[in-house]
Structure formats: structure tokens, C-alpha cells
PDB file of N, CA, C and O in Angstrom:
ATOM      1  N   UNK A 157     -12.605 -69.606 -70.261  1.00  0.00           N
ATOM      2  CA  UNK A 157     -12.498 -69.028 -69.402  1.00  0.00           C
ATOM      3  C   UNK A 157     -12.042 -70.091 -67.815  1.00  0.00           C
ATOM      4  O   UNK A 157     -12.864 -71.009 -67.771  1.00  0.00           O
ATOM      5  N   UNK A 158     -10.816 -69.393 -67.002  1.00  0.00           N
ATOM      6  CA  UNK A 158     -10.569 -71.189 -66.640  1.00  0.00           C
ATOM      7  C   UNK A 158     -11.130 -70.215 -64.597  1.00  0.00           C
ATOM      8  O   UNK A 158     -10.834 -69.381 -64.670  1.00  0.00           O
ATOM      9  N   UNK A 159     -11.638 -71.047 -63.950  1.00  0.00           N
ATOM     10  CA  UNK A 159     -12.429 -70.531 -62.189  1.00  0.00           C
ATOM     11  C   UNK A 159     -11.564 -71.958 -61.791  1.00  0.00           C
ATOM     12  O   UNK A 159     -11.931 -72.555 -62.332  1.00  0.00           O
ATOM     13  N   UNK A 160     -11.491 -70.961 -60.833  1.00  0.00           N
ATOM     14  CA  UNK A 160     -11.186 -71.898 -59.444  1.00  0.00           C
ATOM     15  C   UNK A 160     -11.873 -72.327 -58.183  1.00  0.00           C
ATOM     16  O   UNK A 160     -12.411 -71.556 -58.571  1.00  0.00           O
ATOM     17  N   UNK A 161     -12.341 -73.502 -58.091  1.00  0.00           N
ATOM     18  CA  UNK A 161     -13.809 -74.102 -58.207  1.00  0.00           C
ATOM     19  C   UNK A 161     -13.261 -74.359 -56.130  1.00  0.00           C
ATOM     20  O   UNK A 161     -12.841 -76.060 -56.097  1.00  0.00           O
ATOM     21  N   UNK A 162     -13.605 -75.023 -54.626  1.00  0.00           N
ATOM     22  CA  UNK A 162     -13.272 -75.007 -53.511  1.00  0.00           C
ATOM     23  C   UNK A 162     -14.341 -75.976 -53.612  1.00  0.00           C
ATOM     24  O   UNK A 162     -15.790 -74.596 -53.406  1.00  0.00           O
ATOM     25  N   UNK A 163     -14.322 -76.786 -52.504  1.00  0.00           N
ATOM     26  CA  UNK A 163     -15.558 -77.517 -52.095  1.00  0.00           C
ATOM     27  C   UNK A 163     -15.213 -77.386 -50.520  1.00  0.00           C
ATOM     28  O   UNK A 163     -14.051 -78.411 -50.241  1.00  0.00           O
ATOM     29  N   UNK A 164     -15.975 -77.862 -49.813  1.00  0.00           N
ATOM     30  CA  UNK A 164     -16.622 -77.655 -48.347  1.00  0.00           C
ATOM     31  C   UNK A 164     -17.178 -79.535 -47.988  1.00  0.00           C
ATOM     32  O   UNK A 164     -18.303 -79.121 -48.789  1.00  0.00           O
ATOM     33  N   UNK A 165     -17.238 -79.317 -47.090  1.00  0.00           N
ATOM     34  CA  UNK A 165     -16.950 -80.461 -46.033  1.00  0.00           C
ATOM     35  C   UNK A 165     -18.451 -81.374 -47.480  1.00  0.00           C
ATOM     36  O   UNK A 165     -17.126 -82.659 -47.364  1.00  0.00           O
ATOM     37  N   UNK A 166     -19.542 -82.000 -46.815  1.00  0.00           N
ATOM     38  CA  UNK A 166     -19.566 -82.659 -47.912  1.00  0.00           C
ATOM     39  C   UNK A 166     -20.019 -82.957 -48.824  1.00  0.00           C
ATOM     40  O   UNK A 166     -19.961 -83.991 -49.745  1.00  0.00           O
ATOM     41  N   UNK A 167     -19.920 -81.492 -49.647  1.00  0.00           N
ATOM     42  CA  UNK A 167     -19.505 -81.800 -50.974  1.00  0.00           C
ATOM     43  C   UNK A 167     -18.142 -82.305 -51.546  1.00  0.00           C
ATOM     44  O   UNK A 167     -17.901 -82.576 -53.166  1.00  0.00           O
ATOM     45  N   UNK A 168     -17.332 -81.929 -51.406  1.00  0.00           N
ATOM     46  CA  UNK A 168     -16.661 -82.466 -51.776  1.00  0.00           C
ATOM     47  C   UNK A 168     -15.736 -84.607 -51.827  1.00  0.00           C
ATOM     48  O   UNK A 168     -16.094 -84.745 -51.550  1.00  0.00           O
ATOM     49  N   UNK A 169     -17.222 -84.563 -51.505  1.00  0.00           N
ATOM     50  CA  UNK A 169     -17.099 -86.650 -51.798  1.00  0.00           C
ATOM     51  C   UNK A 169     -17.073 -86.846 -52.815  1.00  0.00           C
ATOM     52  O   UNK A 169     -18.051 -85.927 -53.413  1.00  0.00           O
ATOM     53  N   UNK A 170     -15.999 -87.739 -53.640  1.00  0.00           N
ATOM     54  CA  UNK A 170     -16.112 -87.573 -55.064  1.00  0.00           C
ATOM     55  C   UNK A 170     -15.907 -86.748 -56.071  1.00  0.00           C
ATOM     56  O   UNK A 170     -16.178 -86.987 -57.548  1.00  0.00           O
ATOM     57  N   UNK A 171     -15.533 -85.298 -54.972  1.00  0.00           N
ATOM     58  CA  UNK A 171     -15.610 -84.943 -56.287  1.00  0.00           C
ATOM     59  C   UNK A 171     -13.731 -83.596 -56.214  1.00  0.00           C
ATOM     60  O   UNK A 171     -13.228 -83.214 -56.657  1.00  0.00           O
ATOM     61  N   UNK A 172     -13.580 -84.077 -55.186  1.00  0.00           N
ATOM     62  CA  UNK A 172     -11.846 -83.412 -54.639  1.00  0.00           C
ATOM     63  C   UNK A 172     -11.939 -82.083 -53.924  1.00  0.00           C
ATOM     64  O   UNK A 172     -13.719 -81.152 -53.346  1.00  0.00           O
ATOM     65  N   UNK A 173     -10.958 -81.421 -53.193  1.00  0.00           N
ATOM     66  CA  UNK A 173     -11.280 -80.296 -52.389  1.00  0.00           C
ATOM     67  C   UNK A 173     -10.950 -79.271 -53.284  1.00  0.00           C
ATOM     68  O   UNK A 173     -11.886 -78.263 -53.077  1.00  0.00           O
ATOM     69  N   UNK A 174     -10.722 -78.892 -54.087  1.00  0.00           N
ATOM     70  CA  UNK A 174     -10.285 -78.139 -55.227  1.00  0.00           C
ATOM     71  C   UNK A 174      -9.778 -78.688 -56.644  1.00  0.00           C
ATOM     72  O   UNK A 174      -9.305 -79.625 -56.299  1.00  0.00           O
ATOM     73  N   UNK A 175     -10.245 -77.302 -57.241  1.00  0.00           N
ATOM     74  CA  UNK A 175     -10.022 -77.889 -59.107  1.00  0.00           C
ATOM     75  C   UNK A 175     -10.175 -75.752 -60.042  1.00  0.00           C
ATOM     76  O   UNK A 175     -10.731 -75.452 -59.553  1.00  0.00           O
ATOM     77  N   UNK A 176      -9.173 -76.734 -60.672  1.00  0.00           N
ATOM     78  CA  UNK A 176      -9.939 -75.834 -61.946  1.00  0.00           C
ATOM     79  C   UNK A 176     -11.113 -76.502 -63.301  1.00  0.00           C
ATOM     80  O   UNK A 176     -11.075 -76.660 -63.666  1.00  0.00           O
ATOM     81  N   UNK A 177     -11.866 -75.662 -63.150  1.00  0.00           N
ATOM     82  CA  UNK A 177     -13.122 -75.413 -64.259  1.00  0.00           C
ATOM     83  C   UNK A 177     -12.798 -74.932 -65.729  1.00  0.00           C
ATOM     84  O   UNK A 177     -12.440 -73.500 -65.462  1.00  0.00           O
ATOM     85  N   UNK A 178     -12.925 -75.031 -67.053  1.00  0.00           N
ATOM     86  CA  UNK A 178     -12.861 -74.377 -68.081  1.00  0.00           C
ATOM     87  C   UNK A 178     -14.328 -74.187 -68.435  1.00  0.00           C
ATOM     88  O   UNK A 178     -15.143 -75.284 -69.020  1.00  0.00           O
ATOM     89  N   UNK A 179     -14.687 -73.267 -68.311  1.00  0.00           N
ATOM     90  CA  UNK A 179     -15.721 -72.090 -68.334  1.00  0.00           C
ATOM     91  C   UNK A 179     -16.417 -71.501 -69.780  1.00  0.00           C
ATOM     92  O   UNK A 179     -15.443 -70.679 -69.660  1.00  0.00           O
ATOM     93  N   UNK A 180     -17.507 -70.752 -70.786  1.00  0.00           N
ATOM     94  CA  UNK A 180     -17.257 -70.518 -71.603  1.00  0.00           C
ATOM     95  C   UNK A 180     -17.489 -69.424 -70.691  1.00  0.00           C
ATOM     96  O   UNK A 180     -17.765 -68.661 -70.639  1.00  0.00           O
ATOM     97  N   UNK A 181     -16.949 -68.254 -71.630  1.00  0.00           N
ATOM     98  CA  UNK A 181     -17.321 -66.434 -71.550  1.00  0.00           C
ATOM     99  C   UNK A 181     -18.825 -66.491 -71.593  1.00  0.00           C
ATOM    100  O   UNK A 181     -19.896 -67.196 -71.770  1.00  0.00           O
ATOM    101  N   UNK A 182     -19.201 -65.332 -70.310  1.00  0.00           N
ATOM    102  CA  UNK A 182     -20.133 -65.252 -69.880  1.00  0.00           C
ATOM    103  C   UNK A 182     -21.444 -66.573 -68.841  1.00  0.00           C
ATOM    104  O   UNK A 182     -22.781 -66.168 -69.066  1.00  0.00           O
ATOM    105  N   UNK A 183     -20.044 -67.390 -68.612  1.00  0.00           N
ATOM    106  CA  UNK A 183     -20.819 -68.013 -68.062  1.00  0.00           C
ATOM    107  C   UNK A 183     -21.447 -68.011 -66.071  1.00  0.00           C
ATOM    108  O   UNK A 183     -21.315 -67.178 -65.473  1.00  0.00           O
ATOM    109  N   UNK A 184     -22.027 -68.309 -66.065  1.00  0.00           N
ATOM    110  CA  UNK A 184     -21.929 -68.290 -63.860  1.00  0.00           C
ATOM    111  C   UNK A 184     -22.558 -69.639 -63.091  1.00  0.00           C
ATOM    112  O   UNK A 184     -21.683 -70.060 -63.420  1.00  0.00           O
ATOM    113  N   UNK A 185     -22.732 -69.470 -62.042  1.00  0.00           N
ATOM    114  CA  UNK A 185     -22.341 -69.837 -61.155  1.00  0.00           C
ATOM    115  C   UNK A 185     -23.338 -70.933 -60.481  1.00  0.00           C
ATOM    116  O   UNK A 185     -22.311 -72.007 -61.043  1.00  0.00           O
ATOM    117  N   UNK A 186     -24.454 -71.132 -62.098  1.00  0.00           N
ATOM    118  CA  UNK A 186     -25.199 -72.369 -62.037  1.00  0.00           C
ATOM    119  C   UNK A 186     -24.437 -73.127 -62.562  1.00  0.00           C
ATOM    120  O   UNK A 186     -24.743 -74.364 -61.961  1.00  0.00           O
ATOM    121  N   UNK A 187     -24.086 -72.752 -63.746  1.00  0.00           N
ATOM    122  CA  UNK A 187     -23.040 -73.356 -64.406  1.00  0.00           C
ATOM    123  C   UNK A 187     -22.292 -74.547 -63.896  1.00  0.00           C
ATOM    124  O   UNK A 187     -22.012 -76.210 -64.374  1.00  0.00           O
ATOM    125  N   UNK A 188     -21.205 -74.228 -63.074  1.00  0.00           N
ATOM    126  CA  UNK A 188     -20.279 -74.623 -62.383  1.00  0.00           C
ATOM    127  C   UNK A 188     -21.298 -75.869 -60.786  1.00  0.00           C
ATOM    128  O   UNK A 188     -21.053 -77.190 -61.315  1.00  0.00           O
ATOM    129  N   UNK A 189     -22.197 -75.901 -60.844  1.00  0.00           N
ATOM    130  CA  UNK A 189     -23.160 -76.139 -59.882  1.00  0.00           C
ATOM    131  C   UNK A 189     -23.041 -77.601 -60.523  1.00  0.00           C
ATOM    132  O   UNK A 189     -23.565 -78.670 -60.530  1.00  0.00           O
ATOM    133  N   UNK A 190     -24.106 -76.612 -62.067  1.00  0.00           N
ATOM    134  CA  UNK A 190     -24.498 -78.108 -62.761  1.00  0.00           C
ATOM    135  C   UNK A 190     -23.606 -79.357 -63.173  1.00  0.00           C
ATOM    136  O   UNK A 190     -23.819 -80.300 -62.700  1.00  0.00           O
ATOM    137  N   UNK A 191     -22.398 -78.516 -63.481  1.00  0.00           N
ATOM    138  CA  UNK A 191     -21.540 -79.574 -64.277  1.00  0.00           C
ATOM    139  C   UNK A 191     -21.590 -80.226 -62.952  1.00  0.00           C
ATOM    140  O   UNK A 191     -20.712 -81.463 -63.457  1.00  0.00           O
ATOM    141  N   UNK A 192     -20.540 -80.282 -61.530  1.00  0.00           N
ATOM    142  CA  UNK A 192     -20.680 -81.013 -60.261  1.00  0.00           C
ATOM    143  C   UNK A 192     -21.418 -82.227 -60.236  1.00  0.00           C
ATOM    144  O   UNK A 192     -21.354 -83.230 -59.098  1.00  0.00           O
ATOM    145  N   UNK A 193     -23.298 -81.412 -61.154  1.00  0.00           N
ATOM    146  CA  UNK A 193     -24.002 -82.588 -60.532  1.00  0.00           C
ATOM    147  C   UNK A 193     -24.186 -82.636 -58.382  1.00  0.00           C
ATOM    148  O   UNK A 193     -24.191 -83.477 -57.880  1.00  0.00           O
ATOM    149  N   UNK A 194     -24.412 -80.844 -57.993  1.00  0.00           N
ATOM    150  CA  UNK A 194     -24.637 -81.028 -57.132  1.00  0.00           C
ATOM    151  C   UNK A 194     -26.289 -80.294 -57.224  1.00  0.00           C
ATOM    152  O   UNK A 194     -25.847 -78.928 -57.495  1.00  0.00           O
ATOM    153  N   UNK A 195     -26.907 -80.791 -56.062  1.00  0.00           N
ATOM    154  CA  UNK A 195     -28.695 -80.526 -56.000  1.00  0.00           C
ATOM    155  C   UNK A 195     -28.112 -79.001 -55.896  1.00  0.00           C
ATOM    156  O   UNK A 195     -27.591 -79.304 -54.742  1.00  0.00           O
ATOM    157  N   UNK A 196     -28.609 -78.205 -56.283  1.00  0.00           N
ATOM    158  CA  UNK A 196     -29.356 -76.881 -55.657  1.00  0.00           C
ATOM    159  C   UNK A 196     -30.162 -76.711 -53.741  1.00  0.00           C
ATOM    160  O   UNK A 196     -29.608 -75.794 -53.497  1.00  0.00           O
ATOM    161  N   UNK A 197     -30.258 -77.244 -53.218  1.00  0.00           N
ATOM    162  CA  UNK A 197     -30.069 -77.434 -51.805  1.00  0.00           C
ATOM    163  C   UNK A 197     -29.351 -78.360 -51.277  1.00  0.00           C
ATOM    164  O   UNK A 197     -29.427 -77.779 -49.921  1.00  0.00           O
ATOM    165  N   UNK A 198     -28.069 -78.438 -52.367  1.00  0.00           N
ATOM    166  CA  UNK A 198     -27.111 -78.947 -51.200  1.00  0.00           C
ATOM    167  C   UNK A 198     -25.817 -76.992 -51.232  1.00  0.00           C
ATOM    168  O   UNK A 198     -25.116 -77.758 -50.373  1.00  0.00           O
ATOM    169  N   UNK A 199     -26.185 -76.019 -51.586  1.00  0.00           N
ATOM    170  CA  UNK A 199     -25.666 -75.259 -52.055  1.00  0.00           C
ATOM    171  C   UNK A 199     -26.013 -73.584 -50.569  1.00  0.00           C
ATOM    172  O   UNK A 199     -27.345 -73.536 -50.791  1.00  0.00           O
ATOM    173  N   UNK A 200     -25.357 -73.935 -49.652  1.00  0.00           N
ATOM    174  CA  UNK A 200     -26.151 -73.223 -48.775  1.00  0.00           C
ATOM    175  C   UNK A 200     -24.984 -72.052 -48.952  1.00  0.00           C
ATOM    176  O   UNK A 200     -25.696 -70.796 -48.426  1.00  0.00           O
ATOM    177  N   UNK A 201     -24.073 -71.703 -48.557  1.00  0.00           N
ATOM    178  CA  UNK A 201     -23.314 -70.598 -48.874  1.00  0.00           C
ATOM    179  C   UNK A 201     -22.395 -70.519 -49.997  1.00  0.00           C
ATOM    180  O   UNK A 201     -21.903 -71.832 -51.247  1.00  0.00           O
ATOM    181  N   UNK A 202     -22.681 -70.047 -50.958  1.00  0.00           N
ATOM    182  CA  UNK A 202     -21.620 -69.864 -52.588  1.00  0.00           C
ATOM    183  C   UNK A 202     -20.591 -68.267 -52.359  1.00  0.00           C
ATOM    184  O   UNK A 202     -21.643 -67.105 -51.495  1.00  0.00           O
ATOM    185  N   UNK A 203     -19.463 -68.362 -52.902  1.00  0.00           N
ATOM    186  CA  UNK A 203     -19.014 -67.476 -52.604  1.00  0.00           C
ATOM    187  C   UNK A 203     -18.406 -66.996 -54.092  1.00  0.00           C
ATOM    188  O   UNK A 203     -17.944 -67.694 -53.975  1.00  0.00           O
ATOM    189  N   UNK A 204     -18.124 -65.572 -54.217  1.00  0.00           N
ATOM    190  CA  UNK A 204     -16.696 -65.764 -55.505  1.00  0.00           C
ATOM    191  C   UNK A 204     -15.953 -64.074 -54.636  1.00  0.00           C
ATOM    192  O   UNK A 204     -16.254 -63.890 -54.587  1.00  0.00           O
ATOM    193  N   UNK A 205     -14.732 -64.958 -55.166  1.00  0.00           N
ATOM    194  CA  UNK A 205     -14.122 -63.887 -54.463  1.00  0.00           C
ATOM    195  C   UNK A 205     -14.460 -64.000 -54.193  1.00  0.00           C
ATOM    196  O   UNK A 205     -13.850 -62.864 -52.721  1.00  0.00           O
ATOM    197  N   UNK A 206     -14.380 -64.869 -52.437  1.00  0.00           N
ATOM    198  CA  UNK A 206     -14.635 -64.526 -51.286  1.00  0.00           C
ATOM    199  C   UNK A 206     -15.585 -63.174 -50.191  1.00  0.00           C
ATOM    200  O   UNK A 206     -15.899 -63.417 -49.357  1.00  0.00           O
ATOM    201  N   UNK A 207     -16.729 -63.316 -51.688  1.00  0.00           N
ATOM    202  CA  UNK A 207     -17.769 -62.396 -50.725  1.00  0.00           C
ATOM    203  C   UNK A 207     -19.471 -62.748 -51.270  1.00  0.00           C
ATOM    204  O   UNK A 207     -18.683 -64.175 -52.160  1.00  0.00           O
ATOM    205  N   UNK A 208     -20.030 -62.725 -50.882  1.00  0.00           N
ATOM    206  CA  UNK A 208     -21.740 -63.897 -51.080  1.00  0.00           C
ATOM    207  C   UNK A 208     -22.144 -62.797 -52.665  1.00  0.00           C
ATOM    208  O   UNK A 208     -21.387 -62.514 -53.029  1.00  0.00           O
ATOM    209  N   UNK A 209     -22.325 -64.450 -53.382  1.00  0.00           N
ATOM    210  CA  UNK A 209     -22.374 -64.413 -54.890  1.00  0.00           C
ATOM    211  C   UNK A 209     -24.392 -65.830 -54.660  1.00  0.00           C
ATOM    212  O   UNK A 209     -24.412 -66.276 -53.656  1.00  0.00           O
ATOM    213  N   UNK A 210     -24.370 -65.130 -56.007  1.00  0.00           N
ATOM    214  CA  UNK A 210     -25.753 -65.301 -55.855  1.00  0.00           C
ATOM    215  C   UNK A 210     -25.001 -66.813 -57.072  1.00  0.00           C
ATOM    216  O   UNK A 210     -24.530 -66.703 -58.105  1.00  0.00           O
ATOM    217  N   UNK A 211     -26.067 -68.321 -57.738  1.00  0.00           N
ATOM    218  CA  UNK A 211     -26.072 -68.650 -58.367  1.00  0.00           C
ATOM    219  C   UNK A 211     -26.390 -67.955 -59.920  1.00  0.00           C
ATOM    220  O   UNK A 211     -25.999 -68.581 -60.738  1.00  0.00           O
ATOM    221  N   UNK A 212     -26.973 -66.868 -59.909  1.00  0.00           N
ATOM    222  CA  UNK A 212     -26.671 -66.150 -60.866  1.00  0.00           C
ATOM    223  C   UNK A 212     -26.436 -64.416 -62.058  1.00  0.00           C
ATOM    224  O   UNK A 212     -25.384 -64.475 -63.150  1.00  0.00           O
ATOM    225  N   UNK A 213     -24.557 -65.195 -61.414  1.00  0.00           N
ATOM    226  CA  UNK A 213     -23.528 -64.228 -60.923  1.00  0.00           C
ATOM    227  C   UNK A 213     -23.146 -65.122 -62.415  1.00  0.00           C
ATOM    228  O   UNK A 213     -22.131 -66.034 -62.316  1.00  0.00           O
ATOM    229  N   UNK A 214     -22.430 -63.945 -62.934  1.00  0.00           N
ATOM    230  CA  UNK A 214     -22.080 -64.197 -63.348  1.00  0.00           C
ATOM    231  C   UNK A 214     -20.779 -63.600 -63.288  1.00  0.00           C
ATOM    232  O   UNK A 214     -19.975 -62.656 -63.272  1.00  0.00           O
ATOM    233  N   UNK A 215     -19.944 -64.903 -63.614  1.00  0.00           N
ATOM    234  CA  UNK A 215     -18.734 -64.483 -63.880  1.00  0.00           C
ATOM    235  C   UNK A 215     -17.336 -64.242 -64.632  1.00  0.00           C
ATOM    236  O   UNK A 215     -17.977 -64.779 -65.689  1.00  0.00           O
ATOM    237  N   UNK A 216     -16.072 -64.187 -63.763  1.00  0.00           N
ATOM    238  CA  UNK A 216     -14.837 -63.707 -65.446  1.00  0.00           C
ATOM    239  C   UNK A 216     -13.585 -64.795 -64.446  1.00  0.00           C
ATOM    240  O   UNK A 216     -13.097 -65.118 -63.730  1.00  0.00           O
ATOM    241  N   UNK A 217     -12.454 -64.323 -65.572  1.00  0.00           N
ATOM    242  CA  UNK A 217     -11.327 -64.780 -65.909  1.00  0.00           C
ATOM    243  C   UNK A 217     -10.830 -65.415 -64.283  1.00  0.00           C
ATOM    244  O   UNK A 217     -10.913 -64.079 -63.336  1.00  0.00           O
ATOM    245  N   UNK A 218      -9.875 -66.416 -63.620  1.00  0.00           N
ATOM    246  CA  UNK A 218      -9.537 -66.610 -62.670  1.00  0.00           C
ATOM    247  C   UNK A 218     -10.399 -66.620 -61.458  1.00  0.00           C
ATOM    248  O   UNK A 218      -9.733 -65.756 -60.479  1.00  0.00           O
ATOM    249  N   UNK A 219     -11.825 -66.154 -61.066  1.00  0.00           N
ATOM    250  CA  UNK A 219     -12.404 -66.259 -60.057  1.00  0.00           C
ATOM    251  C   UNK A 219     -12.237 -67.296 -59.449  1.00  0.00           C
ATOM    252  O   UNK A 219     -12.033 -68.109 -59.716  1.00  0.00           O
ATOM    253  N   UNK A 220     -12.052 -67.218 -57.740  1.00  0.00           N
ATOM    254  CA  UNK A 220     -12.103 -68.719 -57.465  1.00  0.00           C
ATOM    255  C   UNK A 220     -13.651 -68.441 -56.876  1.00  0.00           C
ATOM    256  O   UNK A 220     -14.285 -66.987 -56.004  1.00  0.00           O
ATOM    257  N   UNK A 221     -14.437 -69.906 -56.593  1.00  0.00           N
ATOM    258  CA  UNK A 221     -15.959 -69.933 -56.457  1.00  0.00           C
ATOM    259  C   UNK A 221     -15.703 -70.329 -55.160  1.00  0.00           C
ATOM    260  O   UNK A 221     -15.187 -72.850 -55.553  1.00  0.00           O
ATOM    261  N   UNK A 222     -16.907 -70.692 -54.052  1.00  0.00           N
ATOM    262  CA  UNK A 222     -16.313 -71.798 -52.976  1.00  0.00           C
ATOM    263  C   UNK A 222     -18.238 -71.933 -52.818  1.00  0.00           C
ATOM    264  O   UNK A 222     -18.253 -70.887 -52.521  1.00  0.00           O
ATOM    265  N   UNK A 223     -18.211 -73.481 -52.146  1.00  0.00           N
ATOM    266  CA  UNK A 223     -18.788 -73.985 -52.472  1.00  0.00           C
ATOM    267  C   UNK A 223     -19.663 -74.533 -50.700  1.00  0.00           C
ATOM    268  O   UNK A 223     -18.784 -75.394 -50.437  1.00  0.00           O
ATOM    269  N   UNK A 224     -20.343 -74.338 -50.485  1.00  0.00           N
ATOM    270  CA  UNK A 224     -20.875 -74.490 -48.486  1.00  0.00           C
ATOM    271  C   UNK A 224     -21.747 -75.344 -48.706  1.00  0.00           C
ATOM    272  O   UNK A 224     -22.617 -74.776 -49.740  1.00  0.00           O
ATOM    273  N   UNK A 225     -21.852 -76.531 -48.264  1.00  0.00           N
ATOM    274  CA  UNK A 225     -23.411 -77.219 -47.140  1.00  0.00           C
ATOM    275  C   UNK A 225     -23.337 -77.144 -47.049  1.00  0.00           C
ATOM    276  O   UNK A 225     -23.053 -76.386 -45.885  1.00  0.00           O
ATOM    277  N   UNK A 226     -24.819 -77.127 -47.239  1.00  0.00           N
ATOM    278  CA  UNK A 226     -25.643 -76.739 -44.880  1.00  0.00           C
ATOM    279  C   UNK A 226     -25.028 -77.431 -43.795  1.00  0.00           C
ATOM    280  O   UNK A 226     -24.784 -78.584 -44.127  1.00  0.00           O
ATOM    281  N   UNK A 227     -25.107 -76.319 -43.116  1.00  0.00           N
ATOM    282  CA  UNK A 227     -23.690 -77.413 -41.724  1.00  0.00           C
ATOM    283  C   UNK A 227     -25.654 -77.376 -40.418  1.00  0.00           C
ATOM    284  O   UNK A 227     -25.537 -76.985 -40.284  1.00  0.00           O
ATOM    285  N   UNK A 228     -25.612 -78.536 -39.689  1.00  0.00           N
ATOM    286  CA  UNK A 228     -26.569 -79.462 -38.179  1.00  0.00           C
ATOM    287  C   UNK A 228     -25.277 -78.509 -37.260  1.00  0.00           C
ATOM    288  O   UNK A 228     -24.396 -79.222 -37.272  1.00  0.00           O
ATOM    289  N   UNK A 229     -26.417 -78.488 -37.137  1.00  0.00           N
ATOM    290  CA  UNK A 229     -25.372 -78.686 -35.692  1.00  0.00           C
ATOM    291  C   UNK A 229     -26.349 -78.186 -34.107  1.00  0.00           C
ATOM    292  O   UNK A 229     -27.291 -77.427 -34.649  1.00  0.00           O
ATOM    293  N   UNK A 230     -26.285 -77.821 -33.164  1.00  0.00           N
ATOM    294  CA  UNK A 230     -26.703 -77.041 -32.360  1.00  0.00           C
ATOM    295  C   UNK A 230     -25.444 -77.077 -30.736  1.00  0.00           C
ATOM    296  O   UNK A 230     -24.050 -76.812 -30.159  1.00  0.00           O
TER     297      UNK A 230
END
């Protein structure tokens, strides 16, 4: 199945802004994190089709997964 992945801020470095990944049926969000070699601690917000998602959420064909790193500031 094909999944659209959007990366934000520092997660784009060396990976790009947006991509499509081919994943096996039954794959979870964690599979994307693993494939892109993103450390778990670098994932602050994970959205699936614009809604809160978890690393163990099972994905469906044509889902859009947006991944945001922690942000600092004051």
C-alpha cells in the first residue's frame, strides 16, 4: 500500500519534505519511523490524516502521516 509521509522542521534534513512510501498491508506508523531511521525521541507529534496518531496505529492505503519533532522556544 502507498502512504504519503510529510516531515517537518529538523526531520526534513537529509530526508526531504514529502514522500510516498510503499508499505506492506498491516504496517503501523512505527514502520515509517524505522524505515526513515528517525529516533523515537525525535517524534513529538504524529498525525494520521490530520488526527492524532500513535506509533502502533495500523495504516490504510492512501493515509497521510505527518511527523513533527519536539520544538523549543520560549
